[in-house]
CSV table of C-alpha atoms in Angstrom, one decimal:
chain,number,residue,atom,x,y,z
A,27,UNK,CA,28.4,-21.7,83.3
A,28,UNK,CA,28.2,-17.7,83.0
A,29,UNK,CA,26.7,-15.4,80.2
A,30,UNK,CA,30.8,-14.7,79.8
A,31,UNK,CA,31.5,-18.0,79.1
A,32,UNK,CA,29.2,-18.9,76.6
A,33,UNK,CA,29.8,-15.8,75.0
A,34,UNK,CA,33.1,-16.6,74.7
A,35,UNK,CA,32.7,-20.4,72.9
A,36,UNK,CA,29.7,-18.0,70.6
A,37,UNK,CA,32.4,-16.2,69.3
A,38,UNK,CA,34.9,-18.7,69.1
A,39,UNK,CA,32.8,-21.2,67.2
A,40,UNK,CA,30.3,-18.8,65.4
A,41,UNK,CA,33.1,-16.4,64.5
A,42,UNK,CA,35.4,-19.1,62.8
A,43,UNK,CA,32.2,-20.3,60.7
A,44,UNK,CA,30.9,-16.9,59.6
A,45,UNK,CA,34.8,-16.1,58.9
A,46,UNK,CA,35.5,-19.7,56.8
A,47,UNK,CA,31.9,-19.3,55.0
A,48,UNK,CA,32.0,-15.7,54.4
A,49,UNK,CA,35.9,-15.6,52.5
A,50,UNK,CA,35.0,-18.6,50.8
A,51,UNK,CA,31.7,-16.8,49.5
A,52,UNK,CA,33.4,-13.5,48.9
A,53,UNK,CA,36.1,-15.4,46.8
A,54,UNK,CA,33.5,-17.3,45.1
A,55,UNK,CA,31.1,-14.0,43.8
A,56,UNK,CA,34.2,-12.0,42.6
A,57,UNK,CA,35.1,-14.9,40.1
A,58,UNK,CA,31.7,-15.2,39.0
A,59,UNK,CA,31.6,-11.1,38.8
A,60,UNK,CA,35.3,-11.1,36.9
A,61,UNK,CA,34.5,-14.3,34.6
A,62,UNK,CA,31.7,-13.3,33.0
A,63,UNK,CA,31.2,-10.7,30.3
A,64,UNK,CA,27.7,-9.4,31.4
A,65,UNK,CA,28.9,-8.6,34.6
A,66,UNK,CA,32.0,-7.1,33.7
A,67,UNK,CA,30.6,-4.2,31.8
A,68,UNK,CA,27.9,-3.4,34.5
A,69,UNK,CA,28.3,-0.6,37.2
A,70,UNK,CA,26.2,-3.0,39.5
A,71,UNK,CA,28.3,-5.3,39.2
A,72,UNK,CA,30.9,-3.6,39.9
A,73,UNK,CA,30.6,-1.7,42.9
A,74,UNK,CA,29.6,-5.5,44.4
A,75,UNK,CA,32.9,-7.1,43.2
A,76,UNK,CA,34.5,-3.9,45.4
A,77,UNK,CA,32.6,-4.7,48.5
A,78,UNK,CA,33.3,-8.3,48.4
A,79,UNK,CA,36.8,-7.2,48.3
A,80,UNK,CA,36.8,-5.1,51.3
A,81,UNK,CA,34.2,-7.5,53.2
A,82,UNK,CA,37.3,-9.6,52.9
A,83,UNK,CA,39.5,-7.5,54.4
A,84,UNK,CA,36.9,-6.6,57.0
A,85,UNK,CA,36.7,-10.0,57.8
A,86,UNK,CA,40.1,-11.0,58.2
A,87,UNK,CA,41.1,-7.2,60.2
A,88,UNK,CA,37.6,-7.5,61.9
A,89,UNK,CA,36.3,-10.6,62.5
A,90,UNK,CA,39.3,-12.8,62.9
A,91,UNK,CA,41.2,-10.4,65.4
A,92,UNK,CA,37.8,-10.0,67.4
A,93,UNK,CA,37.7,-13.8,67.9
A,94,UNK,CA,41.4,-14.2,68.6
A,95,UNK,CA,41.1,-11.0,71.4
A,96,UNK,CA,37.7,-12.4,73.1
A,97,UNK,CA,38.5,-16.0,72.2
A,98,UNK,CA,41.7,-16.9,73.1
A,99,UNK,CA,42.5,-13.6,74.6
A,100,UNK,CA,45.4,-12.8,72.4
A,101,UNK,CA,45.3,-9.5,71.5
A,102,UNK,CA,47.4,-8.5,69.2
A,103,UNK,CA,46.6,-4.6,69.5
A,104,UNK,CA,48.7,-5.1,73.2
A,105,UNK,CA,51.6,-6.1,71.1
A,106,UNK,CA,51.9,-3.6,68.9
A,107,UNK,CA,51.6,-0.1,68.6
A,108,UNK,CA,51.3,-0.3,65.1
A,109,UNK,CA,49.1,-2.9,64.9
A,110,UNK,CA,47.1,-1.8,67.5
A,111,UNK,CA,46.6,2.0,64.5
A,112,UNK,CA,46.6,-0.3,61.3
A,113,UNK,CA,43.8,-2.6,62.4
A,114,UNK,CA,41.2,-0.5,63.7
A,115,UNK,CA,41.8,2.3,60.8
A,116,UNK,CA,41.6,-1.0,58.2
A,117,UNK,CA,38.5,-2.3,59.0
A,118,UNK,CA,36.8,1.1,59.8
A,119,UNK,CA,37.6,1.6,56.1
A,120,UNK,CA,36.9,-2.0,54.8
A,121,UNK,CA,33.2,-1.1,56.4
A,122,UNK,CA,32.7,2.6,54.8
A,123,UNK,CA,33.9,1.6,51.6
A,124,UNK,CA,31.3,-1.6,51.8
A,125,UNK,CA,27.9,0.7,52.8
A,126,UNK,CA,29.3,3.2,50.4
A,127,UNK,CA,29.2,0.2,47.1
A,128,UNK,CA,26.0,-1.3,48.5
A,129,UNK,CA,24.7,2.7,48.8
A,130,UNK,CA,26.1,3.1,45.1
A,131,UNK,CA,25.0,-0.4,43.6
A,132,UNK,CA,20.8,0.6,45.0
A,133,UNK,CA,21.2,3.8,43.5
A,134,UNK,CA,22.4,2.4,40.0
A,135,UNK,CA,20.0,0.3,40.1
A,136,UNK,CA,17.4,2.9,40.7
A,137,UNK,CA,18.8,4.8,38.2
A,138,UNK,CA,18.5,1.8,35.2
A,139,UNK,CA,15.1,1.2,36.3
A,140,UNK,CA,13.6,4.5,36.5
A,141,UNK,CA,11.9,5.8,33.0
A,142,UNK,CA,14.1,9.0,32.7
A,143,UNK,CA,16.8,8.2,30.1
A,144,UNK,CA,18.7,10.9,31.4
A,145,UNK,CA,18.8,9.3,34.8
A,146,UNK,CA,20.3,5.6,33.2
A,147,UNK,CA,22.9,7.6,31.3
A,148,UNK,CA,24.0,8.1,34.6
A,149,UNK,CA,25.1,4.5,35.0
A,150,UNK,CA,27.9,4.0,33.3
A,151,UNK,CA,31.4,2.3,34.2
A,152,UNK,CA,33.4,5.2,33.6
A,153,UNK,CA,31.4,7.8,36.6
A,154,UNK,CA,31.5,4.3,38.8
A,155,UNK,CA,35.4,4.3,38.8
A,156,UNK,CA,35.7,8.1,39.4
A,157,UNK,CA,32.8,7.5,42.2
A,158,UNK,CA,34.5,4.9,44.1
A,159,UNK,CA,37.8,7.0,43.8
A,160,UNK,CA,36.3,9.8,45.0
A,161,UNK,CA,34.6,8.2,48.1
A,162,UNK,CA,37.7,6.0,48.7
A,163,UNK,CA,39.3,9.5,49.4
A,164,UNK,CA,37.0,11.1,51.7
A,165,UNK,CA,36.8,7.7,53.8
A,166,UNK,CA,40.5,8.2,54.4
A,167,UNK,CA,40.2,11.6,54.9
A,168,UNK,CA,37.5,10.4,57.5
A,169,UNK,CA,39.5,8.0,59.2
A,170,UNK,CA,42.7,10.2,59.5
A,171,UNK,CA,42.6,11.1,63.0
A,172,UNK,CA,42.8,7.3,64.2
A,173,UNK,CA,46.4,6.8,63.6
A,174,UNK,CA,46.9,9.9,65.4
A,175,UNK,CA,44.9,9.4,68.3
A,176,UNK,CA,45.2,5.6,69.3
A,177,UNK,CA,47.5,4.8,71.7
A,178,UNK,CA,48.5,2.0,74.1
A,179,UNK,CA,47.4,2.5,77.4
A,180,UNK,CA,48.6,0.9,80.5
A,181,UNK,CA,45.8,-0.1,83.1
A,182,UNK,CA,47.2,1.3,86.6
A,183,UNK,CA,45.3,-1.2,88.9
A,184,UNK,CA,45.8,-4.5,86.3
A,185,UNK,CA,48.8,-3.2,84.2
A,186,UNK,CA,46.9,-4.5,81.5
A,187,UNK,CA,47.9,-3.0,78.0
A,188,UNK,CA,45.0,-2.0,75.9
A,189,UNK,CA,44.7,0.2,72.3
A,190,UNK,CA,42.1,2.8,73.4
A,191,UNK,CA,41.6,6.7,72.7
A,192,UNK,CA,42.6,8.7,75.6
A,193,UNK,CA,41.8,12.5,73.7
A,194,UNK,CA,37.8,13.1,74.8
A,195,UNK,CA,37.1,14.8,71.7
A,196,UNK,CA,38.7,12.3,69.5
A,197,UNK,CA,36.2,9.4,71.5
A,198,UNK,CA,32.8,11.7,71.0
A,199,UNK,CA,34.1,11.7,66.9
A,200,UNK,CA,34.8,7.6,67.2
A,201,UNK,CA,31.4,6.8,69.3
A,202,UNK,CA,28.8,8.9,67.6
A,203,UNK,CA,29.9,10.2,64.6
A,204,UNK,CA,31.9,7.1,62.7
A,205,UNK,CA,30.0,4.2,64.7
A,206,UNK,CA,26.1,5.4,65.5
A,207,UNK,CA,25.6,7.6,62.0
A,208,UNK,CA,28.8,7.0,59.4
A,209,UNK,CA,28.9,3.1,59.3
A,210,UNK,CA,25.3,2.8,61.0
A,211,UNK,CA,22.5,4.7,60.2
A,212,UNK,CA,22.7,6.7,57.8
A,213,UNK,CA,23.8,4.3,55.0
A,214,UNK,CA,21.1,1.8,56.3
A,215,UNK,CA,18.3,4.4,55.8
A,216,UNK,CA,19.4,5.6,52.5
A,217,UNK,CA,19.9,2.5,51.2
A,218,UNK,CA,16.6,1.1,52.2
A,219,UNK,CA,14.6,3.9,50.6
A,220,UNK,CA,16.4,3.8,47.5
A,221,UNK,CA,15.9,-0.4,47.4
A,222,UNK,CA,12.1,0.1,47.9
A,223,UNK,CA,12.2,2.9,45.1
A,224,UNK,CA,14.2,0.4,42.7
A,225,UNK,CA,12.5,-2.3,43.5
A,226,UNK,CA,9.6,-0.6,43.1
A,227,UNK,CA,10.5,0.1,39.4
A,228,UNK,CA,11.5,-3.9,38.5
A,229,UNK,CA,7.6,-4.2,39.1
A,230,UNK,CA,6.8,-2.0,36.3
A,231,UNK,CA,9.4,-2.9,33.6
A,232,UNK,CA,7.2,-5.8,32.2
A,233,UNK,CA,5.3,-2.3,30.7
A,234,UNK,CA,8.3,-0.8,29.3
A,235,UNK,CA,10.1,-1.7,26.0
A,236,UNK,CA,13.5,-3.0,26.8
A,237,UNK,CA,15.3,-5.8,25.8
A,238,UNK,CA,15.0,-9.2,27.5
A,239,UNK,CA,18.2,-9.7,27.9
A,240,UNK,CA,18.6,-6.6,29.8
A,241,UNK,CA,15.2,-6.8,31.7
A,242,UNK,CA,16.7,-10.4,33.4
A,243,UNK,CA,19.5,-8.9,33.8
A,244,UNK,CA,18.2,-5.1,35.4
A,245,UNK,CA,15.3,-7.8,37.9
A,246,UNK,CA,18.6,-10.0,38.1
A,247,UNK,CA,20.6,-7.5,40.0
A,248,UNK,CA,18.0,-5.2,41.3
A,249,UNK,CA,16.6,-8.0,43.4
A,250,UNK,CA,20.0,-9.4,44.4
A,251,UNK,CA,21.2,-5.6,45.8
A,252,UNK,CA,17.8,-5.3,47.7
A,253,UNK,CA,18.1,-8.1,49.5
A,254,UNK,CA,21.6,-7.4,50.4
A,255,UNK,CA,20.2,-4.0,51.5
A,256,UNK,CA,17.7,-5.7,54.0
A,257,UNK,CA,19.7,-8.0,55.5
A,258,UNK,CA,22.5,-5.1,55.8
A,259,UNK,CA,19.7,-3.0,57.5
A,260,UNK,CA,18.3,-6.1,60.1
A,261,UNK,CA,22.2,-7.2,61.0
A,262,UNK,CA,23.6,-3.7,61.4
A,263,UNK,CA,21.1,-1.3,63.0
A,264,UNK,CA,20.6,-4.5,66.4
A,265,UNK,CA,24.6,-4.0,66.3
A,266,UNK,CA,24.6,0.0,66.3
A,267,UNK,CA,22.2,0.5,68.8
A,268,UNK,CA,23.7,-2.1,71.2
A,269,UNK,CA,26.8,0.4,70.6
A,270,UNK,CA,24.8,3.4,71.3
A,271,UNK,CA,23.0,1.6,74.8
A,272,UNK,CA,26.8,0.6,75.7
A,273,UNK,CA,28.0,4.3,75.4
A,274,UNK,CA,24.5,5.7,77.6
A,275,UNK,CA,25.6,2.9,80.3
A,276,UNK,CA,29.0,3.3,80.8
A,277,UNK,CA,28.4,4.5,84.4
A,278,UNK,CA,26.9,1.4,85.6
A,279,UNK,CA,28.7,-0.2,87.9
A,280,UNK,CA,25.9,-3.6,88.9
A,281,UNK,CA,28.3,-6.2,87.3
A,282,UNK,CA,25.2,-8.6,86.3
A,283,UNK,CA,23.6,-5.9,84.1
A,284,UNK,CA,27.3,-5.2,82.6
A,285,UNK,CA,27.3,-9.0,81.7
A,286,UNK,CA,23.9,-9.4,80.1
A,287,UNK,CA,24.8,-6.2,78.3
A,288,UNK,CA,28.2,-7.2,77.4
A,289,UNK,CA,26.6,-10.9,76.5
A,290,UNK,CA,23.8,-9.4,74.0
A,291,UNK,CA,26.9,-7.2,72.6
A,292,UNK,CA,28.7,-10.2,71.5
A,293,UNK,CA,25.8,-11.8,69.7
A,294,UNK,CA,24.9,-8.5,67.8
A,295,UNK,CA,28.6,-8.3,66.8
A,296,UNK,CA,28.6,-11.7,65.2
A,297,UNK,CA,25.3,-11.0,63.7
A,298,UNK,CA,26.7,-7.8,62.5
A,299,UNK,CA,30.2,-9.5,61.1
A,300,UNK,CA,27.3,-11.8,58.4
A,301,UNK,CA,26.5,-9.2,56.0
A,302,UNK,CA,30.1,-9.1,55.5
A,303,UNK,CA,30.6,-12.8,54.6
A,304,UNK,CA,26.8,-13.2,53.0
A,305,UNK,CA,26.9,-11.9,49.5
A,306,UNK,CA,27.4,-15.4,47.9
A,307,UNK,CA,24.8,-17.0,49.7
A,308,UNK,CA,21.9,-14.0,49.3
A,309,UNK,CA,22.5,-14.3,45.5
A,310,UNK,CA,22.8,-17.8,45.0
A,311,UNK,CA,19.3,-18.3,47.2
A,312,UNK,CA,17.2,-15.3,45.6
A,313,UNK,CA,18.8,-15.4,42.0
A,314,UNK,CA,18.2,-19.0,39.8
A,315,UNK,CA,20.0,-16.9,37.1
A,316,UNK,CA,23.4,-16.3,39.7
A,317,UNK,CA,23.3,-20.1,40.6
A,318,UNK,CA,23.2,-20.8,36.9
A,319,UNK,CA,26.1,-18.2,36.4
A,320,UNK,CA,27.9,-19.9,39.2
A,321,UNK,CA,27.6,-23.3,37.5
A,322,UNK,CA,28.8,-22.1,34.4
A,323,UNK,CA,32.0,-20.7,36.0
A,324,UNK,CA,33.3,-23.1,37.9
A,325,UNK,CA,32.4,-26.4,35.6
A,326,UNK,CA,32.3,-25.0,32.3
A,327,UNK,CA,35.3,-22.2,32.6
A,328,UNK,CA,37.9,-23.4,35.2
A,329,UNK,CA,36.9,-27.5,35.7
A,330,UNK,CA,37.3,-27.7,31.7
A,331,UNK,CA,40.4,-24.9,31.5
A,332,UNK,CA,41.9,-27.3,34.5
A,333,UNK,CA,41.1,-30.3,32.0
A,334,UNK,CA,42.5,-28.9,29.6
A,335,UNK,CA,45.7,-27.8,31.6
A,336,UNK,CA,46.0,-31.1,33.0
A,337,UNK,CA,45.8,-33.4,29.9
A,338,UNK,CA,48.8,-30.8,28.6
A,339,UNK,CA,50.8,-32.1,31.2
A,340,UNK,CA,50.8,-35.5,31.3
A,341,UNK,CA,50.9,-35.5,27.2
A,342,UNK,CA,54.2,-37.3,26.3
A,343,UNK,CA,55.9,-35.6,22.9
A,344,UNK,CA,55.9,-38.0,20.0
A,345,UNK,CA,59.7,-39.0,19.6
């Protein structure tokens, strides 16, 4: 049995679990996010109902094309040359548009913690829209060049088709830039100061006059996003520098090393691919509030409204 091989059944059966588990979670924390009020009308809140949307997609262009390719070996990017552009550019900006809401959500967070009330009048749904907008833009702006650049490619010695950059430049913008520092790095770093910074301030709001309802809510959220931020920073950064040893290597030629390198790839990969499907599961384990939420939602919202439709049905008209 080789590294490759068990590698491969990793993905296959890992993969289709995070996949299952993480839609089903995604799902499940944008109906709690859209059913309830207090949620609804805070900027938190919404920049996380946005990246459980696009950790959706990321899953689905990501994820689930990753374990079909090294699975199953169907690759679908082979097949299509529009495919082979749509996906790749997708998921690039399923990811940027996820670090950028997590970035966003730590920061207003900071911002209705801190003591400045000019700072907190900075939260407010109205900038949120106009900020995700804005940095919705410049991601596509960003990501521009990969419909451009990728191509199918035909192996001379195998003749195997594969959807690849070919233009040098184009590859030293795709390694370094986008992978090691857009989507890796720097959005961890930031994020993680700002967490400790924010959570830092939930430790000193016991002293401050502010409602109660708002003080659960503010340690509510505050603690829910820094979490998220940690396990973003412990999943991502194993992934990214995997990514930056594979790019110093690429001259090796021993094909044991390649293997064990390739192997420890794969499991970084999946490891990555969980903060996308995790949301659901970090709130409802580090928030008794969110699992009360939750509760409320689906029993007391859409278990009675389904009731309710149901016995509307089956009631027969007096004649």
């Amino acid at each position: 049995m080789t590294l490759t091989f068990i590698g491969q059944q990793i993905t296959i059966y890992g993969g289709f679990f995070i996949l299952v588990a993480g839609i089903l979670g995604e799902l499940f924390t944008i109906i709690v996010f859209l059913s309830l009020k207090t949620f609804r009308e805070n900027t938190s809140a919404f920049y996380l109902s946005i990246m459980s949307f696009v950790n959706i997609g990321q899953l689905v262009f990501g994820l689930f094309s990753r374990i079909m390719i090294y699975g199953f070996a169907i690759d679908w990017n082979s097949m299509s040359v529009a495919f082979c552009k749509a996906r790749l550019t997708t998921f690039l900006l399923c990811s940027l548009i996820s670090y950028i809401c997590l970035c966003l959500a730590i920061i207003d967070q900071y911002l209705v913690t801190c003591n400045h009330v000019r700072w907190q009048q900075w939260s407010n749904i109205k900038t949120a829209y106009y900020l995700i907008i804005i940095f919705a833009f410049i991601c596509c702006l960003f990501l521009v060049p990969y419909p451009i650049f990728l191509q199918h490619v035909t192996s001379p010695s195998t003749g195997k088709v594969t959807c690849t950059v070919t233009d040098q430049n184009m590859s030293i913008y795709r390694n370094y830039f986008i992978s090691l520092f857009l989507t890796g790095y720097i959005p961890d770093f930031i994020s993680v100061l700002i967490g400790i910074l924010a959570y830092r301030n939930i430790q000193q709001i016991a002293y401050r006059i502010v409602p109660i309802v708002r003080r659960e809510l503010d340690i509510q959220l505050t603690t829910m996003v820094f979490i998220q931020v940690l396990l973003n920073f412990l999943t991502n950064v194993p992934c990214v520098t995997m990514i930056a040893i594979l790019y110093a290597t690429t001259n090796i030629s021993n094909a044991a090393i390649l293997e064990i390198l390739q192997f420890i790839s794969t499991i970084t990969i999946l490891i990555f691919y969980t903060y996308f499907g995790s949301s659901f599961y970090i709130y409802m384990c580090v928030s008794e509030r969110f699992r009360r939420q939750f509760v409320y939602v689906m029993t007391k919202i859409y278990f009675r409204r389904w009731r309710q439709q149901l016995a509307a049905n089956n009631q027969v008209a007096p004649s």
